[in-house]
Amino acid sequence: MSSDRFPLAWAVALLGALVPVALAVPAAALEDPTQPPRTSSHAGAEAPVSALALTAILGHGADRVAVIDGRRLRVGDGVGDATVARIERTLVELSGPDGPTTLTLFGPSVKAPAGSRKEQR
């Protein structure tokens, strides 16, 4: 009787060893959800400077790093057909073939005195 259990025990042990390996392979192919989406890099298919999005400015002083379209850039780095010329607290200035372009961290600001806007109902 014990000889009948021997092949079954090996089959169970082998199955127990292979199942975790089989489950780990698809998990390795998954993308990291904390990383920015991947973009295809085709030569000449760079985004125009006006379509770039400034999402963060890290550091202070000369050690500032701007995050533009998910890429960390310093002064002198290229993005699209432009070059990072200056990084301030809330803006990044790019120099490109069409002249300087400013990307702001918080978008355009519209300031108006209190009560000057009509309420919409």
Short mmCIF file of N, CA and C in Angstrom, two decimals:
data_model
loop_
_atom_site.label_atom_id
_atom_site.label_comp_id
_atom_site.label_asym_id
_atom_site.label_seq_id
_atom_site.Cartn_x
_atom_site.Cartn_y
_atom_site.Cartn_z
N MET A 1 0.81 -1.19 0.00
CA MET A 1 0.00 0.00 0.00
C MET A 1 0.85 1.25 0.00
N SER A 2 1.94 1.21 0.75
CA SER A 2 2.79 2.39 0.80
C SER A 2 3.44 2.67 -0.55
N SER A 3 3.62 1.64 -1.37
CA SER A 3 4.19 1.87 -2.69
C SER A 3 3.21 2.59 -3.61
N ASP A 4 1.90 2.48 -3.35
CA ASP A 4 0.91 3.20 -4.14
C ASP A 4 0.92 4.69 -3.80
N ARG A 5 1.28 5.03 -2.60
CA ARG A 5 1.29 6.43 -2.17
C ARG A 5 2.54 7.17 -2.64
N PHE A 6 3.59 6.46 -2.91
CA PHE A 6 4.85 7.09 -3.29
C PHE A 6 4.73 7.94 -4.55
N PRO A 7 4.19 7.46 -5.68
CA PRO A 7 4.05 8.32 -6.86
C PRO A 7 3.10 9.48 -6.62
N LEU A 8 2.07 9.28 -5.82
CA LEU A 8 1.13 10.35 -5.51
C LEU A 8 1.83 11.44 -4.69
N ALA A 9 2.66 11.06 -3.75
CA ALA A 9 3.39 12.03 -2.95
C ALA A 9 4.34 12.86 -3.81
N TRP A 10 5.00 12.22 -4.76
CA TRP A 10 5.89 12.95 -5.67
C TRP A 10 5.10 13.90 -6.56
N ALA A 11 3.95 13.47 -7.03
CA ALA A 11 3.12 14.32 -7.89
C ALA A 11 2.64 15.54 -7.12
N VAL A 12 2.22 15.36 -5.87
CA VAL A 12 1.77 16.48 -5.05
C VAL A 12 2.94 17.43 -4.75
N ALA A 13 4.10 16.89 -4.45
CA ALA A 13 5.27 17.73 -4.17
C ALA A 13 5.69 18.52 -5.41
N LEU A 14 5.66 17.87 -6.55
CA LEU A 14 6.03 18.55 -7.79
C LEU A 14 5.02 19.64 -8.13
N LEU A 15 3.75 19.34 -7.96
CA LEU A 15 2.70 20.33 -8.22
C LEU A 15 2.84 21.51 -7.26
N GLY A 16 3.13 21.22 -5.99
CA GLY A 16 3.31 22.28 -5.00
C GLY A 16 4.50 23.17 -5.30
N ALA A 17 5.51 22.63 -5.95
CA ALA A 17 6.70 23.42 -6.29
C ALA A 17 6.49 24.23 -7.56
N LEU A 18 5.70 23.72 -8.49
CA LEU A 18 5.53 24.40 -9.78
C LEU A 18 4.44 25.47 -9.77
N VAL A 19 3.44 25.34 -8.93
CA VAL A 19 2.34 26.32 -8.91
C VAL A 19 2.85 27.72 -8.56
N PRO A 20 3.66 27.93 -7.52
CA PRO A 20 4.16 29.29 -7.25
C PRO A 20 4.98 29.86 -8.40
N VAL A 21 5.75 29.03 -9.07
CA VAL A 21 6.55 29.50 -10.21
C VAL A 21 5.62 29.93 -11.34
N ALA A 22 4.60 29.14 -11.60
CA ALA A 22 3.66 29.47 -12.68
C ALA A 22 2.90 30.75 -12.37
N LEU A 23 2.60 31.01 -11.12
CA LEU A 23 1.88 32.23 -10.75
C LEU A 23 2.79 33.45 -10.76
N ALA A 24 4.08 33.28 -10.53
CA ALA A 24 5.01 34.41 -10.48
C ALA A 24 5.35 34.94 -11.86
N VAL A 25 5.31 34.12 -12.88
CA VAL A 25 5.68 34.56 -14.22
C VAL A 25 4.75 35.66 -14.73
N PRO A 26 3.41 35.53 -14.67
CA PRO A 26 2.56 36.63 -15.13
C PRO A 26 2.71 37.88 -14.28
N ALA A 27 3.00 37.74 -12.99
CA ALA A 27 3.17 38.91 -12.13
C ALA A 27 4.39 39.73 -12.54
N ALA A 28 5.43 39.09 -13.03
CA ALA A 28 6.63 39.81 -13.46
C ALA A 28 6.36 40.65 -14.70
N ALA A 29 5.38 40.27 -15.50
CA ALA A 29 5.08 41.00 -16.72
C ALA A 29 4.21 42.23 -16.46
N LEU A 30 3.64 42.38 -15.27
CA LEU A 30 2.79 43.53 -14.97
C LEU A 30 3.63 44.79 -14.82
N GLU A 31 3.05 45.92 -15.23
CA GLU A 31 3.75 47.19 -15.10
C GLU A 31 3.56 47.74 -13.70
N ASP A 32 4.51 48.55 -13.26
CA ASP A 32 4.44 49.18 -11.96
C ASP A 32 3.43 50.32 -12.01
N PRO A 33 2.35 50.28 -11.23
CA PRO A 33 1.33 51.33 -11.31
C PRO A 33 1.80 52.67 -10.77
N THR A 34 2.93 52.71 -10.06
CA THR A 34 3.42 53.98 -9.53
C THR A 34 4.29 54.73 -10.52
N GLN A 35 4.64 54.11 -11.64
CA GLN A 35 5.48 54.75 -12.64
C GLN A 35 4.61 55.48 -13.66
N PRO A 36 5.12 56.58 -14.24
CA PRO A 36 4.35 57.28 -15.27
C PRO A 36 4.15 56.38 -16.48
N PRO A 37 3.09 56.63 -17.24
CA PRO A 37 2.84 55.79 -18.41
C PRO A 37 4.00 55.87 -19.40
N ARG A 38 4.26 54.75 -20.04
CA ARG A 38 5.34 54.73 -21.03
C ARG A 38 4.85 55.38 -22.32
N THR A 39 5.77 56.06 -22.97
CA THR A 39 5.45 56.65 -24.26
C THR A 39 6.38 56.04 -25.29
N SER A 40 5.88 55.87 -26.47
CA SER A 40 6.74 55.33 -27.52
C SER A 40 7.68 56.43 -27.97
N SER A 41 8.94 56.08 -28.16
CA SER A 41 9.92 57.08 -28.58
C SER A 41 10.27 56.84 -30.04
N HIS A 42 9.61 57.59 -30.90
CA HIS A 42 9.90 57.54 -32.32
C HIS A 42 10.72 58.77 -32.68
N ALA A 43 11.72 58.60 -33.51
CA ALA A 43 12.56 59.72 -33.92
C ALA A 43 11.70 60.74 -34.65
N GLY A 44 11.81 62.00 -34.24
CA GLY A 44 11.05 63.05 -34.90
C GLY A 44 9.62 63.15 -34.41
N ALA A 45 9.22 62.35 -33.45
CA ALA A 45 7.84 62.39 -32.97
C ALA A 45 7.77 63.04 -31.59
N GLU A 46 8.68 63.95 -31.31
CA GLU A 46 8.70 64.63 -30.02
C GLU A 46 7.47 65.53 -29.89
N ALA A 47 7.01 65.69 -28.66
CA ALA A 47 5.86 66.55 -28.41
C ALA A 47 6.26 68.01 -28.60
N PRO A 48 5.37 68.82 -29.16
CA PRO A 48 5.69 70.24 -29.27
C PRO A 48 5.81 70.85 -27.88
N VAL A 49 6.60 71.90 -27.77
CA VAL A 49 6.86 72.52 -26.48
C VAL A 49 5.56 72.95 -25.81
N SER A 50 4.58 73.44 -26.56
CA SER A 50 3.34 73.92 -25.98
C SER A 50 2.51 72.80 -25.36
N ALA A 51 2.76 71.54 -25.73
CA ALA A 51 1.99 70.41 -25.20
C ALA A 51 2.64 69.80 -23.97
N LEU A 52 3.76 70.31 -23.52
CA LEU A 52 4.46 69.76 -22.37
C LEU A 52 3.75 70.15 -21.08
N ALA A 53 3.77 69.24 -20.10
CA ALA A 53 3.10 69.50 -18.82
C ALA A 53 4.12 69.47 -17.69
N LEU A 54 4.22 70.58 -16.97
CA LEU A 54 5.07 70.66 -15.79
C LEU A 54 4.26 70.16 -14.60
N THR A 55 4.71 69.09 -13.95
CA THR A 55 3.94 68.51 -12.86
C THR A 55 4.56 68.71 -11.48
N ALA A 56 5.87 68.99 -11.42
CA ALA A 56 6.50 69.19 -10.11
C ALA A 56 7.84 69.89 -10.28
N ILE A 57 8.24 70.60 -9.23
CA ILE A 57 9.58 71.18 -9.14
C ILE A 57 10.12 70.76 -7.78
N LEU A 58 11.24 70.04 -7.81
CA LEU A 58 11.82 69.48 -6.60
C LEU A 58 13.13 70.19 -6.27
N GLY A 59 13.46 70.25 -4.99
CA GLY A 59 14.72 70.84 -4.58
C GLY A 59 14.63 72.34 -4.42
N HIS A 60 15.78 72.98 -4.22
CA HIS A 60 15.82 74.43 -4.09
C HIS A 60 17.15 74.96 -4.59
N GLY A 61 17.18 76.24 -4.88
CA GLY A 61 18.40 76.86 -5.37
C GLY A 61 18.88 76.26 -6.67
N ALA A 62 20.18 76.01 -6.75
CA ALA A 62 20.77 75.47 -7.98
C ALA A 62 20.50 73.98 -8.14
N ASP A 63 19.95 73.34 -7.11
CA ASP A 63 19.70 71.90 -7.16
C ASP A 63 18.27 71.56 -7.59
N ARG A 64 17.57 72.49 -8.20
CA ARG A 64 16.18 72.23 -8.59
C ARG A 64 16.10 71.25 -9.74
N VAL A 65 15.06 70.43 -9.69
CA VAL A 65 14.75 69.46 -10.74
C VAL A 65 13.30 69.66 -11.12
N ALA A 66 13.02 69.76 -12.41
CA ALA A 66 11.64 69.90 -12.89
C ALA A 66 11.17 68.56 -13.43
N VAL A 67 9.92 68.23 -13.15
CA VAL A 67 9.31 67.01 -13.68
C VAL A 67 8.37 67.45 -14.80
N ILE A 68 8.78 67.16 -16.03
CA ILE A 68 8.00 67.54 -17.21
C ILE A 68 7.65 66.26 -17.96
N ASP A 69 6.37 66.02 -18.11
CA ASP A 69 5.87 64.80 -18.77
C ASP A 69 6.48 63.53 -18.17
N GLY A 70 6.63 63.51 -16.85
CA GLY A 70 7.13 62.32 -16.17
C GLY A 70 8.64 62.16 -16.17
N ARG A 71 9.37 63.10 -16.77
CA ARG A 71 10.84 63.01 -16.82
C ARG A 71 11.43 64.05 -15.89
N ARG A 72 12.45 63.66 -15.12
CA ARG A 72 13.16 64.59 -14.25
C ARG A 72 14.22 65.30 -15.08
N LEU A 73 14.16 66.63 -15.10
CA LEU A 73 15.07 67.41 -15.92
C LEU A 73 15.74 68.50 -15.10
N ARG A 74 17.00 68.77 -15.45
CA ARG A 74 17.76 69.86 -14.84
C ARG A 74 18.04 70.91 -15.92
N VAL A 75 18.56 72.05 -15.50
CA VAL A 75 18.93 73.09 -16.45
C VAL A 75 19.95 72.52 -17.43
N GLY A 76 19.70 72.71 -18.71
CA GLY A 76 20.58 72.20 -19.76
C GLY A 76 20.07 70.93 -20.41
N ASP A 77 19.13 70.23 -19.76
CA ASP A 77 18.58 69.01 -20.34
C ASP A 77 17.61 69.35 -21.46
N GLY A 78 17.50 68.46 -22.42
CA GLY A 78 16.59 68.66 -23.55
C GLY A 78 15.26 67.97 -23.32
N VAL A 79 14.21 68.62 -23.79
CA VAL A 79 12.86 68.04 -23.75
C VAL A 79 12.17 68.46 -25.04
N GLY A 80 11.77 67.48 -25.85
CA GLY A 80 11.22 67.81 -27.16
C GLY A 80 12.31 68.47 -27.99
N ASP A 81 11.96 69.58 -28.62
CA ASP A 81 12.95 70.32 -29.40
C ASP A 81 13.45 71.55 -28.64
N ALA A 82 13.27 71.56 -27.32
CA ALA A 82 13.69 72.69 -26.49
C ALA A 82 14.69 72.23 -25.43
N THR A 83 15.29 73.22 -24.76
CA THR A 83 16.26 72.97 -23.69
C THR A 83 15.80 73.71 -22.45
N VAL A 84 15.94 73.08 -21.28
CA VAL A 84 15.59 73.73 -20.03
C VAL A 84 16.60 74.84 -19.77
N ALA A 85 16.13 76.09 -19.75
CA ALA A 85 17.00 77.24 -19.57
C ALA A 85 17.06 77.70 -18.12
N ARG A 86 15.91 77.59 -17.41
CA ARG A 86 15.85 78.12 -16.04
C ARG A 86 14.75 77.38 -15.28
N ILE A 87 15.00 77.08 -14.01
CA ILE A 87 14.00 76.46 -13.15
C ILE A 87 13.84 77.35 -11.92
N GLU A 88 12.65 77.87 -11.72
CA GLU A 88 12.33 78.70 -10.56
C GLU A 88 11.40 77.91 -9.64
N ARG A 89 10.91 78.57 -8.58
CA ARG A 89 10.04 77.89 -7.61
C ARG A 89 8.76 77.35 -8.23
N THR A 90 8.14 78.12 -9.14
CA THR A 90 6.85 77.71 -9.69
C THR A 90 6.81 77.70 -11.21
N LEU A 91 7.97 77.86 -11.86
CA LEU A 91 7.97 77.88 -13.32
C LEU A 91 9.26 77.33 -13.88
N VAL A 92 9.18 76.92 -15.14
CA VAL A 92 10.34 76.45 -15.88
C VAL A 92 10.36 77.19 -17.20
N GLU A 93 11.52 77.74 -17.55
CA GLU A 93 11.66 78.43 -18.84
C GLU A 93 12.44 77.53 -19.79
N LEU A 94 11.86 77.32 -20.96
CA LEU A 94 12.50 76.51 -22.00
C LEU A 94 12.93 77.41 -23.13
N SER A 95 14.06 77.09 -23.74
CA SER A 95 14.48 77.82 -24.94
C SER A 95 14.45 76.84 -26.10
N GLY A 96 13.77 77.25 -27.16
CA GLY A 96 13.63 76.38 -28.31
C GLY A 96 13.74 77.15 -29.60
N PRO A 97 13.51 76.51 -30.73
CA PRO A 97 13.62 77.17 -32.03
C PRO A 97 12.59 78.28 -32.22
N ASP A 98 11.48 78.22 -31.49
CA ASP A 98 10.45 79.26 -31.60
C ASP A 98 10.59 80.33 -30.54
N GLY A 99 11.72 80.33 -29.81
CA GLY A 99 11.94 81.31 -28.76
C GLY A 99 11.66 80.71 -27.39
N PRO A 100 11.71 81.56 -26.36
CA PRO A 100 11.50 81.05 -25.00
C PRO A 100 10.03 80.70 -24.74
N THR A 101 9.83 79.67 -23.93
CA THR A 101 8.49 79.25 -23.51
C THR A 101 8.53 79.04 -22.01
N THR A 102 7.50 79.49 -21.31
CA THR A 102 7.43 79.33 -19.87
C THR A 102 6.33 78.35 -19.51
N LEU A 103 6.69 77.34 -18.73
CA LEU A 103 5.72 76.39 -18.20
C LEU A 103 5.52 76.73 -16.73
N THR A 104 4.27 76.89 -16.31
CA THR A 104 4.00 77.22 -14.92
C THR A 104 3.45 76.00 -14.20
N LEU A 105 3.76 75.92 -12.94
CA LEU A 105 3.36 74.77 -12.14
C LEU A 105 1.87 74.78 -11.84
N PHE A 106 1.30 75.94 -11.59
CA PHE A 106 -0.10 76.02 -11.18
C PHE A 106 -1.01 76.55 -12.28
N GLY A 107 -0.52 76.70 -13.48
CA GLY A 107 -1.35 77.20 -14.57
C GLY A 107 -1.51 78.71 -14.48
N PRO A 108 -2.26 79.28 -15.42
CA PRO A 108 -2.44 80.73 -15.40
C PRO A 108 -3.26 81.16 -14.18
N SER A 109 -2.92 82.31 -13.67
CA SER A 109 -3.60 82.85 -12.50
C SER A 109 -4.51 84.00 -12.92
N VAL A 110 -5.75 83.95 -12.51
CA VAL A 110 -6.70 85.02 -12.81
C VAL A 110 -7.06 85.68 -11.49
N LYS A 111 -6.63 86.92 -11.34
CA LYS A 111 -6.91 87.63 -10.10
C LYS A 111 -7.92 88.74 -10.38
N ALA A 112 -8.92 88.83 -9.53
CA ALA A 112 -9.94 89.87 -9.65
C ALA A 112 -10.35 90.28 -8.24
N PRO A 113 -10.73 91.54 -8.07
CA PRO A 113 -11.18 91.98 -6.75
C PRO A 113 -12.43 91.21 -6.33
N ALA A 114 -12.59 91.06 -5.03
CA ALA A 114 -13.76 90.34 -4.53
C ALA A 114 -15.03 91.05 -4.95
N GLY A 115 -16.02 90.31 -5.39
CA GLY A 115 -17.31 90.87 -5.79
C GLY A 115 -17.33 91.41 -7.21
N SER A 116 -16.24 91.35 -7.95
CA SER A 116 -16.23 91.90 -9.30
C SER A 116 -16.80 90.93 -10.32
N ARG A 117 -16.88 89.67 -9.98
CA ARG A 117 -17.45 88.68 -10.90
C ARG A 117 -18.93 88.53 -10.63
N LYS A 118 -19.68 88.37 -11.69
CA LYS A 118 -21.11 88.13 -11.54
C LYS A 118 -21.33 86.68 -11.16
N GLU A 119 -22.25 86.45 -10.25
CA GLU A 119 -22.56 85.08 -9.87
C GLU A 119 -23.38 84.43 -10.95
N GLN A 120 -23.05 83.21 -11.28
CA GLN A 120 -23.81 82.45 -12.27
C GLN A 120 -24.76 81.53 -11.55
N ARG A 121 -26.01 81.53 -11.99
CA ARG A 121 -27.00 80.65 -11.35
C ARG A 121 -27.44 79.60 -12.30
#
